[in-house]
Amino acid sequence: MYTTEQNKIYVPISELDVRATLECGQLFRFEKTDGHYTVKSGEHVCTIETTDDNVVITTQSVGFFVNFFDLERDIGRIKRELARFPELIAPIECCGSLRILHQPLFETIISFIISANNNIPRIKTIINRLCATNADVFPSPAQIAEMPIRMLDALGCGYRSQYIQTSAKICAETDILDRLKFAPTPEAQQLLISLPGVGQKIADCVSLFALGRFEVFPVDTWIIKTLRVGNETETRLRARLMETYGMNAGYAQQLIYYYNAILRMKG
């Protein structure tokens, strides 16, 4: 497992695949320069370097990033449970130490609304611009709710501007964020879908990457094209995959997607 020392977290490389974890599409606030990563979440920042034996996370927010990278979770157990599926053997051998992040809820909601019909470089640019309005800290629900639509448009949000502002206002003026944390997954997903700009796929992403609901399996266009059987609807496809992989469905989805749609496509 991990150890800590002042402003550093040491994680054995067998416990955390940094590239897979950060580049699988679950996080947008990171940059890679000169062989190391810089990750930002909320008001917190860390840098990540890899040695022969360890991943070294340097930060003033040690507790936050222990939770953010979900380092208390036994990733070995998850790999053993998923290894019984033949289609997951190669992904597990290649990037099985990919971890599902535990991201701040509101930040994840807005980030994935921004991600709709968008590409990763542009998503990152918009989110960086949004944070730049607040001293490089992701704005609160109240702060975004008060932003004029024209300001969100200027940041590049486009048609999503109204969704972002209205969803932020709901989060600022109601107890939906607190309810989401404790609601059973089906109820939490209905609450998420009640927010403007949030459909099933975004609700699944938020459930997985912020609420830790590992039983969900986000279905995007790539998943539909590659895993659908016959004329299976998106709803039935999602239900089948969730039933197949059970409480590790979210991990299975990330391994399948990263290994096949990202890693192998890059060669």
PDB file of C-alpha atoms in Angstrom:
ATOM      1  CA  MET A   1       0.000   0.000   0.000  1.00  0.00           C
ATOM      2  CA  TYR A   2       1.050   3.639   0.215  1.00  0.00           C
ATOM      3  CA  THR A   3       3.172   5.517   2.751  1.00  0.00           C
ATOM      4  CA  THR A   4       3.380   9.229   3.518  1.00  0.00           C
ATOM      5  CA  GLU A   5       6.242  11.479   4.557  1.00  0.00           C
ATOM      6  CA  GLN A   6       5.611  15.201   5.170  1.00  0.00           C
ATOM      7  CA  ASN A   7       4.406  16.489   1.798  1.00  0.00           C
ATOM      8  CA  LYS A   8       4.869  13.247  -0.170  1.00  0.00           C
ATOM      9  CA  ILE A   9       2.863  10.111  -0.840  1.00  0.00           C
ATOM     10  CA  TYR A  10       4.730   7.001  -1.982  1.00  0.00           C
ATOM     11  CA  VAL A  11       2.727   4.391  -3.873  1.00  0.00           C
ATOM     12  CA  PRO A  12       4.246   1.175  -5.286  1.00  0.00           C
ATOM     13  CA  ILE A  13       3.996   1.216  -9.094  1.00  0.00           C
ATOM     14  CA  SER A  14       2.014  -2.047  -8.852  1.00  0.00           C
ATOM     15  CA  GLU A  15      -0.679  -0.106  -6.963  1.00  0.00           C
ATOM     16  CA  LEU A  16      -1.108   2.916  -9.251  1.00  0.00           C
ATOM     17  CA  ASP A  17      -0.769   3.186 -13.020  1.00  0.00           C
ATOM     18  CA  VAL A  18      -0.503   6.967 -13.295  1.00  0.00           C
ATOM     19  CA  ARG A  19      -0.800   7.252 -17.070  1.00  0.00           C
ATOM     20  CA  ALA A  20      -3.835   4.981 -17.279  1.00  0.00           C
ATOM     21  CA  THR A  21      -5.527   6.633 -14.311  1.00  0.00           C
ATOM     22  CA  LEU A  22      -5.084  10.180 -15.571  1.00  0.00           C
ATOM     23  CA  GLU A  23      -5.467   9.631 -19.312  1.00  0.00           C
ATOM     24  CA  CYS A  24      -8.476   7.295 -19.405  1.00  0.00           C
ATOM     25  CA  GLY A  25     -10.995  10.154 -19.645  1.00  0.00           C
ATOM     26  CA  GLN A  26     -12.167  10.459 -16.045  1.00  0.00           C
ATOM     27  CA  LEU A  27     -10.170  13.629 -15.270  1.00  0.00           C
ATOM     28  CA  PHE A  28      -9.574  16.855 -17.194  1.00  0.00           C
ATOM     29  CA  ARG A  29      -7.519  19.061 -14.844  1.00  0.00           C
ATOM     30  CA  PHE A  30      -4.042  17.666 -15.405  1.00  0.00           C
ATOM     31  CA  GLU A  31      -0.988  18.413 -17.513  1.00  0.00           C
ATOM     32  CA  LYS A  32       2.027  16.306 -18.440  1.00  0.00           C
ATOM     33  CA  THR A  33       5.384  18.076 -18.779  1.00  0.00           C
ATOM     34  CA  ASP A  34       8.979  16.832 -18.657  1.00  0.00           C
ATOM     35  CA  GLY A  35       8.001  13.342 -17.564  1.00  0.00           C
ATOM     36  CA  HIS A  36       5.773  14.342 -14.651  1.00  0.00           C
ATOM     37  CA  TYR A  37       2.124  15.180 -14.181  1.00  0.00           C
ATOM     38  CA  THR A  38       0.520  18.137 -12.447  1.00  0.00           C
ATOM     39  CA  VAL A  39      -2.985  17.429 -11.169  1.00  0.00           C
ATOM     40  CA  LYS A  40      -5.477  19.994  -9.875  1.00  0.00           C
ATOM     41  CA  SER A  41      -8.756  19.325  -8.109  1.00  0.00           C
ATOM     42  CA  GLY A  42     -10.810  21.958  -6.347  1.00  0.00           C
ATOM     43  CA  GLU A  43      -8.208  24.155  -4.646  1.00  0.00           C
ATOM     44  CA  HIS A  44      -5.666  21.336  -4.368  1.00  0.00           C
ATOM     45  CA  VAL A  45      -2.565  20.659  -6.494  1.00  0.00           C
ATOM     46  CA  CYS A  46      -0.061  17.838  -6.703  1.00  0.00           C
ATOM     47  CA  THR A  47       2.839  16.805  -8.919  1.00  0.00           C
ATOM     48  CA  ILE A  48       3.453  13.161  -9.768  1.00  0.00           C
ATOM     49  CA  GLU A  49       6.702  11.465 -10.758  1.00  0.00           C
ATOM     50  CA  THR A  50       7.492   7.783 -11.205  1.00  0.00           C
ATOM     51  CA  THR A  51      10.703   6.120 -10.041  1.00  0.00           C
ATOM     52  CA  ASP A  52      11.761   2.515 -10.647  1.00  0.00           C
ATOM     53  CA  ASP A  53       9.685   1.340  -7.685  1.00  0.00           C
ATOM     54  CA  ASN A  54       7.251   4.060  -6.657  1.00  0.00           C
ATOM     55  CA  VAL A  55       4.848   6.707  -7.766  1.00  0.00           C
ATOM     56  CA  VAL A  56       5.772   9.842  -5.807  1.00  0.00           C
ATOM     57  CA  ILE A  57       2.969  12.353  -5.260  1.00  0.00           C
ATOM     58  CA  THR A  58       4.170  15.702  -3.904  1.00  0.00           C
ATOM     59  CA  THR A  59       1.533  18.005  -2.423  1.00  0.00           C
ATOM     60  CA  GLN A  60       0.558  20.204   0.508  1.00  0.00           C
ATOM     61  CA  SER A  61      -2.773  18.306   0.553  1.00  0.00           C
ATOM     62  CA  VAL A  62      -1.669  14.767   1.425  1.00  0.00           C
ATOM     63  CA  GLY A  63      -4.984  13.645   2.923  1.00  0.00           C
ATOM     64  CA  PHE A  64      -6.961  15.025   0.008  1.00  0.00           C
ATOM     65  CA  PHE A  65      -4.917  13.140  -2.584  1.00  0.00           C
ATOM     66  CA  VAL A  66      -4.890   9.881  -0.612  1.00  0.00           C
ATOM     67  CA  ASN A  67      -8.675  10.056  -0.903  1.00  0.00           C
ATOM     68  CA  PHE A  68      -8.604  11.442  -4.478  1.00  0.00           C
ATOM     69  CA  PHE A  69      -6.586   8.461  -5.752  1.00  0.00           C
ATOM     70  CA  ASP A  70      -8.591   6.086  -3.520  1.00  0.00           C
ATOM     71  CA  LEU A  71      -5.365   4.644  -2.155  1.00  0.00           C
ATOM     72  CA  GLU A  72      -7.050   2.754   0.685  1.00  0.00           C
ATOM     73  CA  ARG A  73      -8.779   0.470  -1.836  1.00  0.00           C
ATOM     74  CA  ASP A  74      -7.256  -2.960  -2.511  1.00  0.00           C
ATOM     75  CA  ILE A  75      -6.667  -2.740  -6.261  1.00  0.00           C
ATOM     76  CA  GLY A  76      -5.171  -6.251  -6.250  1.00  0.00           C
ATOM     77  CA  ARG A  77      -8.480  -7.746  -5.126  1.00  0.00           C
ATOM     78  CA  ILE A  78     -10.335  -5.971  -7.914  1.00  0.00           C
ATOM     79  CA  LYS A  79      -7.840  -7.247 -10.491  1.00  0.00           C
ATOM     80  CA  ARG A  80      -8.222 -10.803  -9.196  1.00  0.00           C
ATOM     81  CA  GLU A  81     -12.014 -10.602  -9.350  1.00  0.00           C
ATOM     82  CA  LEU A  82     -12.004  -9.235 -12.911  1.00  0.00           C
ATOM     83  CA  ALA A  83      -9.338 -11.651 -14.184  1.00  0.00           C
ATOM     84  CA  ARG A  84     -11.990 -14.367 -14.584  1.00  0.00           C
ATOM     85  CA  PHE A  85     -13.272 -12.512 -17.661  1.00  0.00           C
ATOM     86  CA  PRO A  86     -11.148 -13.481 -20.715  1.00  0.00           C
ATOM     87  CA  GLU A  87     -11.698 -10.100 -22.402  1.00  0.00           C
ATOM     88  CA  LEU A  88     -10.135  -8.349 -19.390  1.00  0.00           C
ATOM     89  CA  ILE A  89      -6.960 -10.410 -19.077  1.00  0.00           C
ATOM     90  CA  ALA A  90      -4.912  -8.311 -21.517  1.00  0.00           C
ATOM     91  CA  PRO A  91      -6.152  -4.965 -20.119  1.00  0.00           C
ATOM     92  CA  ILE A  92      -5.384  -6.101 -16.576  1.00  0.00           C
ATOM     93  CA  GLU A  93      -1.880  -7.250 -17.533  1.00  0.00           C
ATOM     94  CA  CYS A  94      -1.236  -3.929 -19.299  1.00  0.00           C
ATOM     95  CA  CYS A  95      -2.944  -1.359 -17.080  1.00  0.00           C
ATOM     96  CA  GLY A  96      -4.693  -3.196 -14.258  1.00  0.00           C
ATOM     97  CA  SER A  97      -3.525  -0.673 -11.672  1.00  0.00           C
ATOM     98  CA  LEU A  98      -5.726   2.013 -13.219  1.00  0.00           C
ATOM     99  CA  ARG A  99      -7.656   3.529 -10.317  1.00  0.00           C
ATOM    100  CA  ILE A 100     -11.084   5.123 -10.282  1.00  0.00           C
ATOM    101  CA  LEU A 101     -10.620   8.611  -8.857  1.00  0.00           C
ATOM    102  CA  HIS A 102     -12.766  10.086  -6.087  1.00  0.00           C
ATOM    103  CA  GLN A 103     -13.339  13.591  -7.411  1.00  0.00           C
ATOM    104  CA  PRO A 104     -15.260  16.537  -5.911  1.00  0.00           C
ATOM    105  CA  LEU A 105     -18.932  16.126  -6.770  1.00  0.00           C
ATOM    106  CA  PHE A 106     -19.899  19.556  -8.109  1.00  0.00           C
ATOM    107  CA  GLU A 107     -16.681  19.911 -10.088  1.00  0.00           C
ATOM    108  CA  THR A 108     -17.331  16.533 -11.705  1.00  0.00           C
ATOM    109  CA  ILE A 109     -20.919  17.419 -12.615  1.00  0.00           C
ATOM    110  CA  ILE A 110     -19.930  20.625 -14.365  1.00  0.00           C
ATOM    111  CA  SER A 111     -16.856  19.091 -15.998  1.00  0.00           C
ATOM    112  CA  PHE A 112     -18.905  16.326 -17.589  1.00  0.00           C
ATOM    113  CA  ILE A 113     -21.630  18.711 -18.735  1.00  0.00           C
ATOM    114  CA  ILE A 114     -18.802  20.561 -20.493  1.00  0.00           C
ATOM    115  CA  SER A 115     -17.572  17.252 -21.943  1.00  0.00           C
ATOM    116  CA  ALA A 116     -20.789  16.561 -23.876  1.00  0.00           C
ATOM    117  CA  ASN A 117     -20.148  16.450 -27.640  1.00  0.00           C
ATOM    118  CA  ASN A 118     -16.669  17.804 -27.025  1.00  0.00           C
ATOM    119  CA  ASN A 119     -13.033  16.694 -27.345  1.00  0.00           C
ATOM    120  CA  ILE A 120     -10.557  16.418 -24.495  1.00  0.00           C
ATOM    121  CA  PRO A 121      -8.218  19.316 -25.443  1.00  0.00           C
ATOM    122  CA  ARG A 122     -11.180  21.673 -25.737  1.00  0.00           C
ATOM    123  CA  ILE A 123     -12.788  20.372 -22.527  1.00  0.00           C
ATOM    124  CA  LYS A 124      -9.521  21.010 -20.642  1.00  0.00           C
ATOM    125  CA  THR A 125      -9.242  24.495 -22.123  1.00  0.00           C
ATOM    126  CA  ILE A 126     -12.777  25.457 -21.084  1.00  0.00           C
ATOM    127  CA  ILE A 127     -12.325  24.094 -17.562  1.00  0.00           C
ATOM    128  CA  ASN A 128      -8.984  25.887 -17.200  1.00  0.00           C
ATOM    129  CA  ARG A 129     -10.606  29.139 -18.293  1.00  0.00           C
ATOM    130  CA  LEU A 130     -13.421  28.593 -15.804  1.00  0.00           C
ATOM    131  CA  CYS A 131     -10.918  28.048 -12.987  1.00  0.00           C
ATOM    132  CA  ALA A 132      -8.918  31.092 -14.081  1.00  0.00           C
ATOM    133  CA  THR A 133     -11.911  33.259 -13.170  1.00  0.00           C
ATOM    134  CA  ASN A 134     -11.430  32.126  -9.565  1.00  0.00           C
ATOM    135  CA  ALA A 135      -7.645  32.195  -8.956  1.00  0.00           C
ATOM    136  CA  ASP A 136      -7.206  28.728 -10.524  1.00  0.00           C
ATOM    137  CA  VAL A 137      -9.679  27.137  -8.103  1.00  0.00           C
ATOM    138  CA  PHE A 138     -12.784  25.430  -9.448  1.00  0.00           C
ATOM    139  CA  PRO A 139     -15.679  27.841  -8.719  1.00  0.00           C
ATOM    140  CA  SER A 140     -18.406  27.000  -6.221  1.00  0.00           C
ATOM    141  CA  PRO A 141     -22.041  26.419  -7.252  1.00  0.00           C
ATOM    142  CA  ALA A 142     -22.954  29.943  -6.135  1.00  0.00           C
ATOM    143  CA  GLN A 143     -20.096  31.495  -8.095  1.00  0.00           C
ATOM    144  CA  ILE A 144     -21.043  29.763 -11.346  1.00  0.00           C
ATOM    145  CA  ALA A 145     -24.746  30.452 -10.777  1.00  0.00           C
ATOM    146  CA  GLU A 146     -23.940  34.162 -10.691  1.00  0.00           C
ATOM    147  CA  MET A 147     -21.942  34.122 -13.929  1.00  0.00           C
ATOM    148  CA  PRO A 148     -23.787  35.767 -16.841  1.00  0.00           C
ATOM    149  CA  ILE A 149     -24.478  33.471 -19.787  1.00  0.00           C
ATOM    150  CA  ARG A 150     -22.361  35.735 -21.966  1.00  0.00           C
ATOM    151  CA  MET A 151     -19.398  35.122 -19.662  1.00  0.00           C
ATOM    152  CA  LEU A 152     -19.793  31.348 -19.918  1.00  0.00           C
ATOM    153  CA  ASP A 153     -20.143  31.740 -23.682  1.00  0.00           C
ATOM    154  CA  ALA A 154     -16.880  33.700 -23.736  1.00  0.00           C
ATOM    155  CA  LEU A 155     -15.167  30.843 -21.907  1.00  0.00           C
ATOM    156  CA  GLY A 156     -16.176  28.558 -24.790  1.00  0.00           C
ATOM    157  CA  CYS A 157     -19.063  26.680 -23.168  1.00  0.00           C
ATOM    158  CA  GLY A 158     -21.354  27.291 -26.152  1.00  0.00           C
ATOM    159  CA  TYR A 159     -24.818  25.734 -25.954  1.00  0.00           C
ATOM    160  CA  ARG A 160     -23.820  24.209 -22.591  1.00  0.00           C
ATOM    161  CA  SER A 161     -23.708  27.660 -20.932  1.00  0.00           C
ATOM    162  CA  GLN A 162     -27.376  27.624 -19.933  1.00  0.00           C
ATOM    163  CA  TYR A 163     -27.119  24.050 -18.652  1.00  0.00           C
ATOM    164  CA  ILE A 164     -24.068  24.934 -16.566  1.00  0.00           C
ATOM    165  CA  GLN A 165     -25.569  28.065 -15.050  1.00  0.00           C
ATOM    166  CA  THR A 166     -28.936  26.453 -14.252  1.00  0.00           C
ATOM    167  CA  SER A 167     -27.398  23.288 -12.817  1.00  0.00           C
ATOM    168  CA  ALA A 168     -25.073  25.396 -10.661  1.00  0.00           C
ATOM    169  CA  LYS A 169     -28.032  27.398  -9.408  1.00  0.00           C
ATOM    170  CA  ILE A 170     -29.892  24.207  -8.442  1.00  0.00           C
ATOM    171  CA  CYS A 171     -26.793  22.931  -6.618  1.00  0.00           C
ATOM    172  CA  ALA A 172     -26.391  26.278  -4.836  1.00  0.00           C
ATOM    173  CA  GLU A 173     -30.016  26.695  -3.783  1.00  0.00           C
ATOM    174  CA  THR A 174     -31.051  23.133  -2.908  1.00  0.00           C
ATOM    175  CA  ASP A 175     -29.626  20.203  -0.940  1.00  0.00           C
ATOM    176  CA  ILE A 176     -29.113  18.058  -4.043  1.00  0.00           C
ATOM    177  CA  LEU A 177     -25.354  17.631  -3.518  1.00  0.00           C
ATOM    178  CA  ASP A 178     -25.867  16.292   0.009  1.00  0.00           C
ATOM    179  CA  ARG A 179     -28.715  14.048  -1.155  1.00  0.00           C
ATOM    180  CA  LEU A 180     -26.573  12.617  -3.945  1.00  0.00           C
ATOM    181  CA  LYS A 181     -23.877  11.487  -1.536  1.00  0.00           C
ATOM    182  CA  PHE A 182     -26.257   9.307   0.478  1.00  0.00           C
ATOM    183  CA  ALA A 183     -28.942   8.260  -2.008  1.00  0.00           C
ATOM    184  CA  PRO A 184     -29.009   4.694  -3.387  1.00  0.00           C
ATOM    185  CA  THR A 185     -27.489   4.594  -6.860  1.00  0.00           C
ATOM    186  CA  PRO A 186     -30.775   4.475  -8.851  1.00  0.00           C
ATOM    187  CA  GLU A 187     -32.127   7.450  -6.892  1.00  0.00           C
ATOM    188  CA  ALA A 188     -28.833   9.319  -7.198  1.00  0.00           C
ATOM    189  CA  GLN A 189     -28.901   8.839 -10.946  1.00  0.00           C
ATOM    190  CA  GLN A 190     -32.434  10.200 -11.207  1.00  0.00           C
ATOM    191  CA  LEU A 191     -31.363  13.228  -9.190  1.00  0.00           C
ATOM    192  CA  LEU A 192     -28.421  13.762 -11.529  1.00  0.00           C
ATOM    193  CA  ILE A 193     -30.572  13.406 -14.633  1.00  0.00           C
ATOM    194  CA  SER A 194     -32.896  16.065 -13.215  1.00  0.00           C
ATOM    195  CA  LEU A 195     -30.061  18.575 -13.723  1.00  0.00           C
ATOM    196  CA  PRO A 196     -30.082  20.376 -17.107  1.00  0.00           C
ATOM    197  CA  GLY A 197     -27.474  18.947 -19.455  1.00  0.00           C
ATOM    198  CA  VAL A 198     -27.145  15.629 -17.593  1.00  0.00           C
ATOM    199  CA  GLY A 199     -28.236  12.464 -19.394  1.00  0.00           C
ATOM    200  CA  GLN A 200     -27.627   8.811 -18.545  1.00  0.00           C
ATOM    201  CA  LYS A 201     -23.988   8.726 -19.667  1.00  0.00           C
ATOM    202  CA  ILE A 202     -23.025  11.835 -17.687  1.00  0.00           C
ATOM    203  CA  ALA A 203     -24.987  10.560 -14.681  1.00  0.00           C
ATOM    204  CA  ASP A 204     -23.012   7.321 -14.863  1.00  0.00           C
ATOM    205  CA  CYS A 205     -19.698   9.184 -15.115  1.00  0.00           C
ATOM    206  CA  VAL A 206     -20.512  11.369 -12.103  1.00  0.00           C
ATOM    207  CA  SER A 207     -21.752   8.337 -10.164  1.00  0.00           C
ATOM    208  CA  LEU A 208     -18.518   6.487 -10.899  1.00  0.00           C
ATOM    209  CA  PHE A 209     -15.905   9.236 -10.675  1.00  0.00           C
ATOM    210  CA  ALA A 210     -17.341  11.311  -7.808  1.00  0.00           C
ATOM    211  CA  LEU A 211     -19.756   9.119  -5.850  1.00  0.00           C
ATOM    212  CA  GLY A 212     -17.791   5.865  -5.990  1.00  0.00           C
ATOM    213  CA  ARG A 213     -20.669   3.815  -7.392  1.00  0.00           C
ATOM    214  CA  PHE A 214     -18.510   1.139  -9.018  1.00  0.00           C
ATOM    215  CA  GLU A 215     -21.522  -0.858 -10.215  1.00  0.00           C
ATOM    216  CA  VAL A 216     -22.305   1.597 -13.044  1.00  0.00           C
ATOM    217  CA  PHE A 217     -20.969   1.152 -16.581  1.00  0.00           C
ATOM    218  CA  PRO A 218     -20.907   4.395 -18.612  1.00  0.00           C
ATOM    219  CA  VAL A 219     -21.892   3.732 -22.215  1.00  0.00           C
ATOM    220  CA  ASP A 220     -20.606   6.044 -24.940  1.00  0.00           C
ATOM    221  CA  THR A 221     -20.504   5.797 -28.723  1.00  0.00           C
ATOM    222  CA  TRP A 222     -17.356   3.644 -28.708  1.00  0.00           C
ATOM    223  CA  ILE A 223     -18.886   1.166 -26.233  1.00  0.00           C
ATOM    224  CA  ILE A 224     -22.056   0.952 -28.336  1.00  0.00           C
ATOM    225  CA  LYS A 225     -20.102   0.307 -31.538  1.00  0.00           C
ATOM    226  CA  THR A 226     -17.840  -2.355 -30.058  1.00  0.00           C
ATOM    227  CA  LEU A 227     -19.840  -4.156 -27.355  1.00  0.00           C
ATOM    228  CA  ARG A 228     -23.442  -4.081 -28.568  1.00  0.00           C
ATOM    229  CA  VAL A 229     -24.929  -7.462 -29.457  1.00  0.00           C
ATOM    230  CA  GLY A 230     -27.271  -7.447 -32.447  1.00  0.00           C
ATOM    231  CA  ASN A 231     -29.897  -4.733 -32.243  1.00  0.00           C
ATOM    232  CA  GLU A 232     -29.434  -4.289 -28.493  1.00  0.00           C
ATOM    233  CA  THR A 233     -30.590  -0.887 -27.269  1.00  0.00           C
ATOM    234  CA  GLU A 234     -28.255   1.342 -25.293  1.00  0.00           C
ATOM    235  CA  THR A 235     -30.343   0.722 -22.162  1.00  0.00           C
ATOM    236  CA  ARG A 236     -30.193  -3.045 -22.542  1.00  0.00           C
ATOM    237  CA  LEU A 237     -26.484  -2.944 -23.370  1.00  0.00           C
ATOM    238  CA  ARG A 238     -25.781  -0.954 -20.214  1.00  0.00           C
ATOM    239  CA  ALA A 239     -27.923  -3.291 -18.084  1.00  0.00           C
ATOM    240  CA  ARG A 240     -26.207  -6.389 -19.503  1.00  0.00           C
ATOM    241  CA  LEU A 241     -22.721  -5.051 -18.871  1.00  0.00           C
ATOM    242  CA  MET A 242     -23.604  -3.975 -15.332  1.00  0.00           C
ATOM    243  CA  GLU A 243     -25.027  -7.431 -14.626  1.00  0.00           C
ATOM    244  CA  THR A 244     -21.982  -9.138 -16.141  1.00  0.00           C
ATOM    245  CA  TYR A 245     -19.344  -7.259 -14.140  1.00  0.00           C
ATOM    246  CA  GLY A 246     -21.393  -6.555 -11.008  1.00  0.00           C
ATOM    247  CA  MET A 247     -19.856  -4.305  -8.373  1.00  0.00           C
ATOM    248  CA  ASN A 248     -16.701  -3.932 -10.474  1.00  0.00           C
ATOM    249  CA  ALA A 249     -18.526  -2.781 -13.626  1.00  0.00           C
ATOM    250  CA  GLY A 250     -17.011   0.695 -13.502  1.00  0.00           C
ATOM    251  CA  TYR A 251     -13.489  -0.703 -13.297  1.00  0.00           C
ATOM    252  CA  ALA A 252     -14.229  -3.088 -16.169  1.00  0.00           C
ATOM    253  CA  GLN A 253     -15.492  -0.199 -18.284  1.00  0.00           C
ATOM    254  CA  GLN A 254     -12.417   1.920 -17.686  1.00  0.00           C
ATOM    255  CA  LEU A 255     -10.032  -0.961 -18.404  1.00  0.00           C
ATOM    256  CA  ILE A 256     -11.866  -1.930 -21.604  1.00  0.00           C
ATOM    257  CA  TYR A 257     -12.103   1.651 -22.814  1.00  0.00           C
ATOM    258  CA  TYR A 258      -8.563   2.757 -21.972  1.00  0.00           C
ATOM    259  CA  TYR A 259      -6.850  -0.379 -23.252  1.00  0.00           C
ATOM    260  CA  ASN A 260      -8.806  -0.691 -26.501  1.00  0.00           C
ATOM    261  CA  ALA A 261      -9.996   2.813 -27.412  1.00  0.00           C
ATOM    262  CA  ILE A 262      -7.018   4.857 -26.193  1.00  0.00           C
ATOM    263  CA  LEU A 263      -3.861   2.815 -25.623  1.00  0.00           C
ATOM    264  CA  ARG A 264      -4.086   0.466 -28.610  1.00  0.00           C
ATOM    265  CA  MET A 265      -5.300   3.240 -30.915  1.00  0.00           C
ATOM    266  CA  LYS A 266      -2.161   5.233 -30.042  1.00  0.00           C
ATOM    267  CA  GLY A 267      -0.057   2.218 -30.851  1.00  0.00           C
TER     268      GLY A 267
END
